[in-house]
């Protein structure tokens, strides 16, 4: 066999250094992940604020459009009522004139 055996006191410092390095790497990755989570939380908060703002703007636009449509509907209703009233009067006058001429 070509195996080399060493005593534990010879191997221990190397293994200890490797484990220490791995632990340091893990701590660094943990810190990086925590920072990334913090950044993501901030971004999510910003997106939520923008979403609320956009929803408010959409509601305002919807209310504005509804008010404009209702105003126009009232205008058209008033205009149609006026026109039909005028035509009704005109027809009644014609009928009355016709009735007078017939009797």
XYZ file of C-alpha atoms in Angstrom:
103
model
C 0.000 0.000 0.000
C 1.030 3.514 -0.694
C -0.957 5.015 2.201
C 0.693 7.457 4.533
C -0.515 7.506 8.066
C 0.031 10.467 10.331
C -0.639 11.060 13.942
C -3.660 13.107 14.982
C -1.475 15.867 16.475
C 0.094 16.286 13.032
C -3.223 16.360 11.159
C -5.261 18.341 13.712
C -3.900 21.836 12.887
C -4.646 21.378 9.182
C -8.146 20.103 9.859
C -8.715 22.855 12.438
C -7.616 25.504 9.927
C -9.915 24.021 7.284
C -12.873 23.980 9.659
C -12.116 27.533 10.825
C -11.949 28.722 7.215
C -15.234 26.973 6.398
C -16.883 28.521 9.463
C -15.598 31.983 8.457
C -16.910 31.455 4.915
C -20.300 30.412 6.286
C -20.411 33.482 8.568
C -19.613 35.743 5.596
C -22.311 34.097 3.500
C -24.772 34.467 6.374
C -23.971 38.187 6.690
C -24.332 38.605 2.926
C -27.695 36.797 2.942
C -28.937 38.941 5.866
C -27.929 42.106 4.006
C -29.686 40.863 0.884
C -32.829 40.098 2.924
C -32.712 43.614 4.357
C -32.384 45.129 0.893
C -35.242 42.979 -0.392
C -37.432 44.021 2.549
C -36.729 47.664 1.740
C -37.553 47.116 -1.929
C -40.779 45.295 -1.023
C -41.776 48.223 1.204
C -41.091 50.647 -1.645
C -43.162 48.539 -4.038
C -46.025 48.397 -1.509
C -45.954 52.193 -1.137
C -45.977 52.639 -4.929
C -48.810 50.120 -5.260
C -50.927 52.012 -2.717
C -50.168 55.268 -4.500
C -51.149 53.830 -7.883
C -54.339 52.332 -6.464
C -55.249 55.727 -5.008
C -54.570 57.412 -8.348
C -56.671 54.811 -10.183
C -59.531 55.353 -7.714
C -59.287 59.123 -8.211
C -59.337 58.736 -11.997
C -62.300 56.346 -11.762
C -64.213 58.804 -9.563
C -63.376 61.653 -11.938
C -64.586 59.701 -14.981
C -67.780 58.626 -13.188
C -68.494 62.239 -12.203
C -67.927 63.438 -15.774
C -70.233 60.736 -17.150
C -72.928 61.548 -14.588
C -72.643 65.281 -15.367
C -72.924 64.610 -19.090
C -75.885 62.295 -18.483
C -77.669 65.060 -16.550
C -76.898 67.533 -19.343
C -78.202 65.193 -22.042
C -81.290 64.352 -19.978
C -82.042 68.052 -19.486
C -81.479 68.743 -23.175
C -83.720 65.864 -24.305
C -86.406 66.892 -21.822
C -86.302 70.478 -23.085
C -86.457 69.413 -26.727
C -89.359 66.994 -26.159
C -91.210 69.625 -24.117
C -90.733 72.168 -26.935
C -91.890 69.669 -29.575
C -94.874 68.668 -27.436
C -95.894 72.348 -27.100
C -95.475 72.867 -30.817
C -97.606 69.813 -31.602
C -100.241 70.838 -29.060
C -100.357 74.323 -30.592
C -100.767 72.824 -34.053
C -103.506 70.535 -32.772
C -105.275 73.408 -31.044
C -105.066 75.518 -34.210
C -106.350 72.621 -36.241
C -109.209 72.021 -33.771
C -110.151 75.736 -33.915
C -110.238 75.752 -37.662
C -112.335 72.623 -37.795
C -115.079 73.919 -35.476
